[in-house]
Amino acid sequence: MNKFYKEPLLHFVLIGAVFFLLYSWIGKPDDSKDTIVLDNQDLEEIVSKFEMQWNRIPTEEELIQIVSSKVEDEVFYKEALKMNLDSNDEIIKRRLSQKMKSLTKDVSSIIEPSKDELVSYYEKHKNKYSIEATYSFYQIFFSPDKRDNFRLEAKHAIYKANSRTLDEAMLLGDPISLPKKFTNTSSFHIRRQMGAEFANSINELELNNWQGPISSGFGSHLVYITSKKAEEIAPYSKVKKQVLEDFMFEKQQKTKQGILKEFIKKYDIKFDVNDPKFPTEFIEKLKSKIQ
């Protein structure tokens, strides 16, 4: 049975059936267009909902993206109605739009990509599959809450620290809630715990001696790095599952946009907007993004 589903002839038939279903609407020789109108109230409602959710008004790019998505949903909704996808089914517009989007997703998912296609995709997007640098190090912390000149005291403590054993040197600083020793910790987790300034600074430090001081949101630190492994690109064999997911997602997005582009040709998108908050230049930019 599995072998049957992998037959190229079956793939051809399935793809043909799906495209026939979709493009039978797209290709109908009909000069008339349906009209979708967005007015002041529509844009005000979009801005109001965004502001309620995020406690700020959307940027121009965010507003364009939201309005484009609304038009997209409306187009897919109307096409879904034409296909009678709402028959005997009491669901909202968004659900119908999602059904249409699912059809476009199915089109791109019928045939699994070959290994050559995936390897080619991996080669073009290698930077997406990097393994972050990792570090093992000790730290001595100097607190601004306990010392008036914590940075200066940290700087003066470097000589003392390097003249003592690691255990002795660790007694020079102040208590801190974070670990005093990190082992094979990624730069992501160091950044998350210690802050970006600290994470960026340790990349420049040498191994096996106390250096600093370097700053964090907590105060100043002396750092003794015992090992570090530079950032590297993960080999394809280790990330092939992620490569497949990324490849299929990109393919689905391109398929959806291609079908949407043909659908949207059947609609006259109008903006009945005369609110000074939405200037003519913005509306024209919005139109260019959608049509």
PDB file of C-alpha atoms in Angstrom:
ATOM      1  CA  MET A   1       0.000   0.000   0.000  1.00  0.00           C
ATOM      2  CA  ASN A   2       2.797   2.450   0.891  1.00  0.00           C
ATOM      3  CA  LYS A   3       4.452   1.702  -2.425  1.00  0.00           C
ATOM      4  CA  PHE A   4       1.195   2.520  -4.194  1.00  0.00           C
ATOM      5  CA  TYR A   5       1.059   5.996  -2.629  1.00  0.00           C
ATOM      6  CA  LYS A   6       4.602   6.688  -3.795  1.00  0.00           C
ATOM      7  CA  GLU A   7       3.845   5.916  -7.455  1.00  0.00           C
ATOM      8  CA  PRO A   8       4.662   8.929  -9.737  1.00  0.00           C
ATOM      9  CA  LEU A   9       1.518   8.331 -11.827  1.00  0.00           C
ATOM     10  CA  LEU A  10      -0.669   8.693  -8.714  1.00  0.00           C
ATOM     11  CA  HIS A  11       1.136  11.931  -7.837  1.00  0.00           C
ATOM     12  CA  PHE A  12       0.411  13.267 -11.298  1.00  0.00           C
ATOM     13  CA  VAL A  13      -3.276  12.394 -11.073  1.00  0.00           C
ATOM     14  CA  LEU A  14      -3.683  13.919  -7.614  1.00  0.00           C
ATOM     15  CA  ILE A  15      -1.947  17.165  -8.540  1.00  0.00           C
ATOM     16  CA  GLY A  16      -3.964  17.410 -11.700  1.00  0.00           C
ATOM     17  CA  ALA A  17      -7.214  16.906  -9.812  1.00  0.00           C
ATOM     18  CA  VAL A  18      -6.446  19.562  -7.231  1.00  0.00           C
ATOM     19  CA  PHE A  19      -5.289  22.131  -9.754  1.00  0.00           C
ATOM     20  CA  PHE A  20      -8.302  21.420 -11.938  1.00  0.00           C
ATOM     21  CA  LEU A  21     -10.529  22.101  -8.931  1.00  0.00           C
ATOM     22  CA  LEU A  22      -8.812  25.382  -8.054  1.00  0.00           C
ATOM     23  CA  TYR A  23      -8.101  26.829 -11.443  1.00  0.00           C
ATOM     24  CA  SER A  24     -11.496  25.993 -12.869  1.00  0.00           C
ATOM     25  CA  TRP A  25     -12.650  29.059 -10.917  1.00  0.00           C
ATOM     26  CA  ILE A  26      -9.552  31.107 -11.629  1.00  0.00           C
ATOM     27  CA  GLY A  27      -9.713  30.551 -15.337  1.00  0.00           C
ATOM     28  CA  LYS A  28     -13.405  31.245 -15.922  1.00  0.00           C
ATOM     29  CA  PRO A  29     -13.811  33.766 -18.752  1.00  0.00           C
ATOM     30  CA  ASP A  30     -15.691  36.393 -16.754  1.00  0.00           C
ATOM     31  CA  ASP A  31     -14.875  40.080 -17.117  1.00  0.00           C
ATOM     32  CA  SER A  32     -16.967  41.102 -14.127  1.00  0.00           C
ATOM     33  CA  LYS A  33     -15.290  41.510 -10.764  1.00  0.00           C
ATOM     34  CA  ASP A  34     -16.550  41.229  -7.241  1.00  0.00           C
ATOM     35  CA  THR A  35     -15.875  44.290  -5.115  1.00  0.00           C
ATOM     36  CA  ILE A  36     -14.269  44.422  -1.687  1.00  0.00           C
ATOM     37  CA  VAL A  37     -14.483  47.800   0.032  1.00  0.00           C
ATOM     38  CA  LEU A  38     -12.581  48.917   3.110  1.00  0.00           C
ATOM     39  CA  ASP A  39     -13.670  52.190   4.654  1.00  0.00           C
ATOM     40  CA  ASN A  40     -12.804  54.446   7.605  1.00  0.00           C
ATOM     41  CA  GLN A  41     -14.657  52.240  10.033  1.00  0.00           C
ATOM     42  CA  ASP A  42     -12.762  49.136   8.940  1.00  0.00           C
ATOM     43  CA  LEU A  43      -9.364  50.781   9.444  1.00  0.00           C
ATOM     44  CA  GLU A  44     -10.426  52.356  12.738  1.00  0.00           C
ATOM     45  CA  GLU A  45     -11.566  48.963  13.990  1.00  0.00           C
ATOM     46  CA  ILE A  46      -8.255  47.353  12.975  1.00  0.00           C
ATOM     47  CA  VAL A  47      -6.252  50.070  14.748  1.00  0.00           C
ATOM     48  CA  SER A  48      -8.497  49.886  17.831  1.00  0.00           C
ATOM     49  CA  LYS A  49      -8.149  46.103  18.159  1.00  0.00           C
ATOM     50  CA  PHE A  50      -4.382  46.299  17.745  1.00  0.00           C
ATOM     51  CA  GLU A  51      -4.165  49.047  20.362  1.00  0.00           C
ATOM     52  CA  MET A  52      -6.261  47.023  22.825  1.00  0.00           C
ATOM     53  CA  GLN A  53      -3.999  44.019  22.407  1.00  0.00           C
ATOM     54  CA  TRP A  54      -0.586  45.731  22.364  1.00  0.00           C
ATOM     55  CA  ASN A  55      -1.243  49.008  24.223  1.00  0.00           C
ATOM     56  CA  ARG A  56       0.063  51.044  21.289  1.00  0.00           C
ATOM     57  CA  ILE A  57      -1.002  51.979  17.795  1.00  0.00           C
ATOM     58  CA  PRO A  58       0.408  49.884  14.933  1.00  0.00           C
ATOM     59  CA  THR A  59       3.279  51.110  12.803  1.00  0.00           C
ATOM     60  CA  GLU A  60       2.613  51.767   9.125  1.00  0.00           C
ATOM     61  CA  GLU A  61       4.163  48.428   8.136  1.00  0.00           C
ATOM     62  CA  GLU A  62       2.138  46.567  10.780  1.00  0.00           C
ATOM     63  CA  LEU A  63      -1.080  48.217   9.600  1.00  0.00           C
ATOM     64  CA  ILE A  64      -0.330  47.328   5.993  1.00  0.00           C
ATOM     65  CA  GLN A  65       0.299  43.720   7.006  1.00  0.00           C
ATOM     66  CA  ILE A  66      -2.955  43.520   9.002  1.00  0.00           C
ATOM     67  CA  VAL A  67      -5.072  45.077   6.231  1.00  0.00           C
ATOM     68  CA  SER A  68      -3.444  42.813   3.637  1.00  0.00           C
ATOM     69  CA  SER A  69      -4.316  39.813   5.797  1.00  0.00           C
ATOM     70  CA  LYS A  70      -7.902  41.031   6.102  1.00  0.00           C
ATOM     71  CA  VAL A  71      -8.224  41.354   2.323  1.00  0.00           C
ATOM     72  CA  GLU A  72      -6.650  37.928   1.925  1.00  0.00           C
ATOM     73  CA  ASP A  73      -9.169  36.409   4.340  1.00  0.00           C
ATOM     74  CA  GLU A  74     -12.064  38.127   2.552  1.00  0.00           C
ATOM     75  CA  VAL A  75     -10.935  36.857  -0.859  1.00  0.00           C
ATOM     76  CA  PHE A  76     -10.484  33.288   0.352  1.00  0.00           C
ATOM     77  CA  TYR A  77     -13.812  33.516   2.175  1.00  0.00           C
ATOM     78  CA  LYS A  78     -15.680  34.570  -0.964  1.00  0.00           C
ATOM     79  CA  GLU A  79     -13.967  31.882  -3.021  1.00  0.00           C
ATOM     80  CA  ALA A  80     -14.875  29.320  -0.372  1.00  0.00           C
ATOM     81  CA  LEU A  81     -18.520  30.354  -0.633  1.00  0.00           C
ATOM     82  CA  LYS A  82     -18.387  29.925  -4.408  1.00  0.00           C
ATOM     83  CA  MET A  83     -17.099  26.402  -3.827  1.00  0.00           C
ATOM     84  CA  ASN A  84     -19.978  25.757  -1.371  1.00  0.00           C
ATOM     85  CA  LEU A  85     -17.539  24.967   1.424  1.00  0.00           C
ATOM     86  CA  ASP A  86     -20.042  26.493   3.841  1.00  0.00           C
ATOM     87  CA  SER A  87     -22.773  24.023   2.893  1.00  0.00           C
ATOM     88  CA  ASN A  88     -24.454  22.571   6.010  1.00  0.00           C
ATOM     89  CA  ASP A  89     -21.685  24.007   8.129  1.00  0.00           C
ATOM     90  CA  GLU A  90     -22.270  26.905  10.537  1.00  0.00           C
ATOM     91  CA  ILE A  91     -18.800  28.407  10.770  1.00  0.00           C
ATOM     92  CA  ILE A  92     -17.381  31.904  10.644  1.00  0.00           C
ATOM     93  CA  LYS A  93     -15.615  33.624   7.758  1.00  0.00           C
ATOM     94  CA  ARG A  94     -12.148  32.923   9.060  1.00  0.00           C
ATOM     95  CA  ARG A  95     -12.803  29.207   9.214  1.00  0.00           C
ATOM     96  CA  LEU A  96     -13.931  29.213   5.565  1.00  0.00           C
ATOM     97  CA  SER A  97     -10.834  31.170   4.609  1.00  0.00           C
ATOM     98  CA  GLN A  98      -8.733  28.599   6.439  1.00  0.00           C
ATOM     99  CA  LYS A  99     -10.362  25.841   4.435  1.00  0.00           C
ATOM    100  CA  MET A 100      -9.300  27.507   1.210  1.00  0.00           C
ATOM    101  CA  LYS A 101      -5.785  28.026   2.553  1.00  0.00           C
ATOM    102  CA  SER A 102      -5.678  24.353   3.497  1.00  0.00           C
ATOM    103  CA  LEU A 103      -6.421  23.433  -0.109  1.00  0.00           C
ATOM    104  CA  THR A 104      -3.453  25.488  -1.292  1.00  0.00           C
ATOM    105  CA  LYS A 105      -1.315  23.829   1.373  1.00  0.00           C
ATOM    106  CA  ASP A 106      -2.404  20.386   0.197  1.00  0.00           C
ATOM    107  CA  VAL A 107      -1.374  21.195  -3.365  1.00  0.00           C
ATOM    108  CA  SER A 108       2.208  21.868  -2.319  1.00  0.00           C
ATOM    109  CA  SER A 109       2.335  18.865   0.021  1.00  0.00           C
ATOM    110  CA  ILE A 110       1.241  16.117  -2.361  1.00  0.00           C
ATOM    111  CA  ILE A 111       4.774  15.240  -3.477  1.00  0.00           C
ATOM    112  CA  GLU A 112       7.577  15.025  -0.956  1.00  0.00           C
ATOM    113  CA  PRO A 113      10.784  16.781  -2.018  1.00  0.00           C
ATOM    114  CA  SER A 114      13.754  14.713  -3.089  1.00  0.00           C
ATOM    115  CA  LYS A 115      16.966  14.601  -1.096  1.00  0.00           C
ATOM    116  CA  ASP A 116      18.680  16.671  -3.798  1.00  0.00           C
ATOM    117  CA  GLU A 117      16.034  19.399  -3.425  1.00  0.00           C
ATOM    118  CA  LEU A 118      16.452  19.455   0.346  1.00  0.00           C
ATOM    119  CA  VAL A 119      20.245  19.511   0.188  1.00  0.00           C
ATOM    120  CA  SER A 120      20.064  22.361  -2.324  1.00  0.00           C
ATOM    121  CA  TYR A 121      17.715  24.266   0.014  1.00  0.00           C
ATOM    122  CA  TYR A 122      20.072  23.615   2.934  1.00  0.00           C
ATOM    123  CA  GLU A 123      23.058  24.944   0.958  1.00  0.00           C
ATOM    124  CA  LYS A 124      21.178  28.161   0.123  1.00  0.00           C
ATOM    125  CA  HIS A 125      20.061  28.730   3.731  1.00  0.00           C
ATOM    126  CA  LYS A 126      22.988  27.384   5.751  1.00  0.00           C
ATOM    127  CA  ASN A 127      23.032  30.320   8.133  1.00  0.00           C
ATOM    128  CA  LYS A 128      19.630  29.248   9.463  1.00  0.00           C
ATOM    129  CA  TYR A 129      21.196  26.060  10.815  1.00  0.00           C
ATOM    130  CA  SER A 130      24.058  27.406  12.878  1.00  0.00           C
ATOM    131  CA  ILE A 131      25.021  25.921  16.251  1.00  0.00           C
ATOM    132  CA  GLU A 132      25.715  28.690  18.733  1.00  0.00           C
ATOM    133  CA  ALA A 133      29.063  29.136  20.432  1.00  0.00           C
ATOM    134  CA  THR A 134      29.401  27.480  23.853  1.00  0.00           C
ATOM    135  CA  TYR A 135      31.524  28.485  26.842  1.00  0.00           C
ATOM    136  CA  SER A 136      32.747  27.045  30.124  1.00  0.00           C
ATOM    137  CA  PHE A 137      33.864  29.696  32.593  1.00  0.00           C
ATOM    138  CA  TYR A 138      34.048  30.923  36.186  1.00  0.00           C
ATOM    139  CA  GLN A 139      32.988  34.400  37.253  1.00  0.00           C
ATOM    140  CA  ILE A 140      33.729  36.714  40.173  1.00  0.00           C
ATOM    141  CA  PHE A 141      30.991  39.263  40.761  1.00  0.00           C
ATOM    142  CA  PHE A 142      31.352  42.805  42.122  1.00  0.00           C
ATOM    143  CA  SER A 143      28.065  44.305  43.255  1.00  0.00           C
ATOM    144  CA  PRO A 144      27.119  47.995  42.929  1.00  0.00           C
ATOM    145  CA  ASP A 145      24.896  47.502  45.993  1.00  0.00           C
ATOM    146  CA  LYS A 146      27.815  46.472  48.182  1.00  0.00           C
ATOM    147  CA  ARG A 147      30.689  48.577  46.788  1.00  0.00           C
ATOM    148  CA  ASP A 148      30.885  52.291  46.013  1.00  0.00           C
ATOM    149  CA  ASN A 149      33.583  51.775  43.356  1.00  0.00           C
ATOM    150  CA  PHE A 150      32.652  48.273  42.205  1.00  0.00           C
ATOM    151  CA  ARG A 151      34.141  48.650  38.700  1.00  0.00           C
ATOM    152  CA  LEU A 152      37.444  49.957  40.013  1.00  0.00           C
ATOM    153  CA  GLU A 153      37.627  47.265  42.686  1.00  0.00           C
ATOM    154  CA  ALA A 154      36.934  44.615  40.048  1.00  0.00           C
ATOM    155  CA  LYS A 155      39.779  45.980  37.920  1.00  0.00           C
ATOM    156  CA  HIS A 156      42.207  45.988  40.868  1.00  0.00           C
ATOM    157  CA  ALA A 157      41.242  42.408  41.772  1.00  0.00           C
ATOM    158  CA  ILE A 158      42.507  40.918  38.476  1.00  0.00           C
ATOM    159  CA  TYR A 159      46.114  40.630  39.710  1.00  0.00           C
ATOM    160  CA  LYS A 160      45.012  39.026  42.987  1.00  0.00           C
ATOM    161  CA  ALA A 161      42.773  36.562  41.179  1.00  0.00           C
ATOM    162  CA  ASN A 162      45.495  35.454  38.758  1.00  0.00           C
ATOM    163  CA  SER A 163      47.963  34.896  41.619  1.00  0.00           C
ATOM    164  CA  ARG A 164      45.612  32.467  43.415  1.00  0.00           C
ATOM    165  CA  THR A 165      43.976  29.130  42.735  1.00  0.00           C
ATOM    166  CA  LEU A 166      40.511  29.161  41.177  1.00  0.00           C
ATOM    167  CA  ASP A 167      38.854  28.266  44.479  1.00  0.00           C
ATOM    168  CA  GLU A 168      40.746  31.011  46.307  1.00  0.00           C
ATOM    169  CA  ALA A 169      40.025  33.570  43.604  1.00  0.00           C
ATOM    170  CA  MET A 170      36.282  32.858  43.745  1.00  0.00           C
ATOM    171  CA  LEU A 171      36.250  34.208  47.330  1.00  0.00           C
ATOM    172  CA  LEU A 172      37.212  37.708  46.185  1.00  0.00           C
ATOM    173  CA  GLY A 173      33.785  38.777  44.918  1.00  0.00           C
ATOM    174  CA  ASP A 174      30.261  39.220  46.198  1.00  0.00           C
ATOM    175  CA  PRO A 175      27.384  36.717  46.291  1.00  0.00           C
ATOM    176  CA  ILE A 176      25.179  36.491  43.183  1.00  0.00           C
ATOM    177  CA  SER A 177      21.986  34.548  42.531  1.00  0.00           C
ATOM    178  CA  LEU A 178      23.343  33.216  39.224  1.00  0.00           C
ATOM    179  CA  PRO A 179      25.877  30.380  38.925  1.00  0.00           C
ATOM    180  CA  LYS A 180      29.538  31.214  39.519  1.00  0.00           C
ATOM    181  CA  LYS A 181      30.483  28.395  37.147  1.00  0.00           C
ATOM    182  CA  PHE A 182      29.015  27.789  33.676  1.00  0.00           C
ATOM    183  CA  THR A 183      29.737  24.546  31.812  1.00  0.00           C
ATOM    184  CA  ASN A 184      29.285  24.174  28.026  1.00  0.00           C
ATOM    185  CA  THR A 185      26.662  26.904  28.053  1.00  0.00           C
ATOM    186  CA  SER A 186      25.431  28.346  24.762  1.00  0.00           C
ATOM    187  CA  SER A 187      25.736  32.046  24.010  1.00  0.00           C
ATOM    188  CA  PHE A 188      21.917  32.144  23.861  1.00  0.00           C
ATOM    189  CA  HIS A 189      21.566  30.999  27.470  1.00  0.00           C
ATOM    190  CA  ILE A 190      24.410  33.238  28.626  1.00  0.00           C
ATOM    191  CA  ARG A 191      22.702  36.181  26.942  1.00  0.00           C
ATOM    192  CA  ARG A 192      19.425  35.201  28.554  1.00  0.00           C
ATOM    193  CA  GLN A 193      20.893  35.026  32.070  1.00  0.00           C
ATOM    194  CA  MET A 194      23.641  37.645  31.985  1.00  0.00           C
ATOM    195  CA  GLY A 195      22.528  40.046  29.238  1.00  0.00           C
ATOM    196  CA  ALA A 196      23.732  40.840  25.711  1.00  0.00           C
ATOM    197  CA  GLU A 197      26.666  43.029  26.791  1.00  0.00           C
ATOM    198  CA  PHE A 198      28.155  40.251  28.908  1.00  0.00           C
ATOM    199  CA  ALA A 199      27.559  37.572  26.236  1.00  0.00           C
ATOM    200  CA  ASN A 200      29.175  39.688  23.511  1.00  0.00           C
ATOM    201  CA  SER A 201      32.181  40.547  25.691  1.00  0.00           C
ATOM    202  CA  ILE A 202      33.238  37.024  26.647  1.00  0.00           C
ATOM    203  CA  ASN A 203      33.638  36.090  23.000  1.00  0.00           C
ATOM    204  CA  GLU A 204      36.719  38.323  22.878  1.00  0.00           C
ATOM    205  CA  LEU A 205      38.409  36.937  26.013  1.00  0.00           C
ATOM    206  CA  GLU A 206      41.353  34.531  26.137  1.00  0.00           C
ATOM    207  CA  LEU A 207      41.426  31.150  27.864  1.00  0.00           C
ATOM    208  CA  ASN A 208      42.789  30.230  31.288  1.00  0.00           C
ATOM    209  CA  ASN A 209      43.333  33.544  33.017  1.00  0.00           C
ATOM    210  CA  TRP A 210      41.165  36.062  34.833  1.00  0.00           C
ATOM    211  CA  GLN A 211      40.089  38.971  32.617  1.00  0.00           C
ATOM    212  CA  GLY A 212      37.744  41.902  32.801  1.00  0.00           C
ATOM    213  CA  PRO A 213      35.986  43.571  34.255  1.00  0.00           C
ATOM    214  CA  ILE A 214      33.019  43.124  31.941  1.00  0.00           C
ATOM    215  CA  SER A 215      29.596  44.539  32.642  1.00  0.00           C
ATOM    216  CA  SER A 216      26.133  43.077  32.985  1.00  0.00           C
ATOM    217  CA  GLY A 217      22.842  44.336  34.327  1.00  0.00           C
ATOM    218  CA  PHE A 218      23.930  43.071  37.745  1.00  0.00           C
ATOM    219  CA  GLY A 219      27.309  44.803  38.046  1.00  0.00           C
ATOM    220  CA  SER A 220      30.911  43.998  37.067  1.00  0.00           C
ATOM    221  CA  HIS A 221      32.496  40.583  36.547  1.00  0.00           C
ATOM    222  CA  LEU A 222      35.912  39.006  36.248  1.00  0.00           C
ATOM    223  CA  VAL A 223      35.790  35.955  33.983  1.00  0.00           C
ATOM    224  CA  TYR A 224      38.032  32.886  33.687  1.00  0.00           C
ATOM    225  CA  ILE A 225      37.217  30.902  30.540  1.00  0.00           C
ATOM    226  CA  THR A 226      38.315  27.267  30.559  1.00  0.00           C
ATOM    227  CA  SER A 227      36.943  26.363  27.119  1.00  0.00           C
ATOM    228  CA  LYS A 228      34.942  27.799  24.264  1.00  0.00           C
ATOM    229  CA  LYS A 229      33.630  26.370  21.041  1.00  0.00           C
ATOM    230  CA  ALA A 230      33.011  28.761  18.170  1.00  0.00           C
ATOM    231  CA  GLU A 231      29.710  29.015  16.342  1.00  0.00           C
ATOM    232  CA  GLU A 232      29.450  26.538  13.472  1.00  0.00           C
ATOM    233  CA  ILE A 233      27.030  25.433  10.791  1.00  0.00           C
ATOM    234  CA  ALA A 234      25.253  22.187  11.655  1.00  0.00           C
ATOM    235  CA  PRO A 235      25.808  19.440   9.043  1.00  0.00           C
ATOM    236  CA  TYR A 236      22.815  18.520   6.939  1.00  0.00           C
ATOM    237  CA  SER A 237      22.594  15.060   8.547  1.00  0.00           C
ATOM    238  CA  LYS A 238      21.828  16.658  11.926  1.00  0.00           C
ATOM    239  CA  VAL A 239      19.212  19.130  10.754  1.00  0.00           C
ATOM    240  CA  LYS A 240      17.514  17.363   7.836  1.00  0.00           C
ATOM    241  CA  LYS A 241      14.186  17.189   9.711  1.00  0.00           C
ATOM    242  CA  GLN A 242      14.232  20.951  10.260  1.00  0.00           C
ATOM    243  CA  VAL A 243      15.318  21.500   6.651  1.00  0.00           C
ATOM    244  CA  LEU A 244      12.312  19.479   5.455  1.00  0.00           C
ATOM    245  CA  GLU A 245       9.936  21.506   7.638  1.00  0.00           C
ATOM    246  CA  ASP A 246      11.403  24.811   6.428  1.00  0.00           C
ATOM    247  CA  PHE A 247      11.365  23.701   2.794  1.00  0.00           C
ATOM    248  CA  MET A 248       7.721  22.608   2.971  1.00  0.00           C
ATOM    249  CA  PHE A 249       6.665  25.796   4.766  1.00  0.00           C
ATOM    250  CA  GLU A 250       8.313  27.973   2.111  1.00  0.00           C
ATOM    251  CA  LYS A 251       6.810  25.887  -0.668  1.00  0.00           C
ATOM    252  CA  GLN A 252       3.336  26.140   0.895  1.00  0.00           C
ATOM    253  CA  GLN A 253       3.663  29.917   1.236  1.00  0.00           C
ATOM    254  CA  LYS A 254       4.694  30.307  -2.414  1.00  0.00           C
ATOM    255  CA  THR A 255       1.817  28.095  -3.559  1.00  0.00           C
ATOM    256  CA  LYS A 256      -0.688  30.027  -1.452  1.00  0.00           C
ATOM    257  CA  GLN A 257       0.573  33.371  -2.745  1.00  0.00           C
ATOM    258  CA  GLY A 258       0.417  32.141  -6.339  1.00  0.00           C
ATOM    259  CA  ILE A 259      -3.195  31.023  -6.004  1.00  0.00           C
ATOM    260  CA  LEU A 260      -4.145  34.157  -4.044  1.00  0.00           C
ATOM    261  CA  LYS A 261      -2.621  36.302  -6.800  1.00  0.00           C
ATOM    262  CA  GLU A 262      -4.895  34.647  -9.354  1.00  0.00           C
ATOM    263  CA  PHE A 263      -7.952  34.834  -7.090  1.00  0.00           C
ATOM    264  CA  ILE A 264      -7.406  38.495  -6.271  1.00  0.00           C
ATOM    265  CA  LYS A 265      -7.461  39.396  -9.979  1.00  0.00           C
ATOM    266  CA  LYS A 266     -11.184  38.634  -9.835  1.00  0.00           C
ATOM    267  CA  TYR A 267     -11.798  41.354  -7.248  1.00  0.00           C
ATOM    268  CA  ASP A 268     -11.888  45.117  -7.355  1.00  0.00           C
ATOM    269  CA  ILE A 269     -10.335  46.198  -4.041  1.00  0.00           C
ATOM    270  CA  LYS A 270     -11.557  49.685  -3.123  1.00  0.00           C
ATOM    271  CA  PHE A 271     -10.693  51.976  -0.214  1.00  0.00           C
ATOM    272  CA  ASP A 272     -13.447  54.421   0.692  1.00  0.00           C
ATOM    273  CA  VAL A 273     -11.266  56.303   3.173  1.00  0.00           C
ATOM    274  CA  ASN A 274     -11.256  60.052   3.861  1.00  0.00           C
ATOM    275  CA  ASP A 275      -9.883  60.140   7.391  1.00  0.00           C
ATOM    276  CA  PRO A 276      -6.800  62.408   7.743  1.00  0.00           C
ATOM    277  CA  LYS A 277      -5.237  59.768  10.006  1.00  0.00           C
ATOM    278  CA  PHE A 278      -4.871  57.623   6.885  1.00  0.00           C
ATOM    279  CA  PRO A 279      -3.306  59.937   4.245  1.00  0.00           C
ATOM    280  CA  THR A 280      -3.565  59.350   0.519  1.00  0.00           C
ATOM    281  CA  GLU A 281       0.087  58.293   0.303  1.00  0.00           C
ATOM    282  CA  PHE A 282      -0.512  55.528   2.818  1.00  0.00           C
ATOM    283  CA  ILE A 283      -3.648  54.276   1.036  1.00  0.00           C
ATOM    284  CA  GLU A 284      -1.792  54.185  -2.291  1.00  0.00           C
ATOM    285  CA  LYS A 285       1.054  52.240  -0.687  1.00  0.00           C
ATOM    286  CA  LEU A 286      -1.506  49.840   0.795  1.00  0.00           C
ATOM    287  CA  LYS A 287      -3.136  49.302  -2.602  1.00  0.00           C
ATOM    288  CA  SER A 288       0.222  48.512  -4.192  1.00  0.00           C
ATOM    289  CA  LYS A 289       0.917  45.876  -1.551  1.00  0.00           C
ATOM    290  CA  ILE A 290      -2.436  44.131  -1.999  1.00  0.00           C
ATOM    291  CA  GLN A 291      -3.014  44.263  -5.754  1.00  0.00           C
TER     292      GLN A 291
END
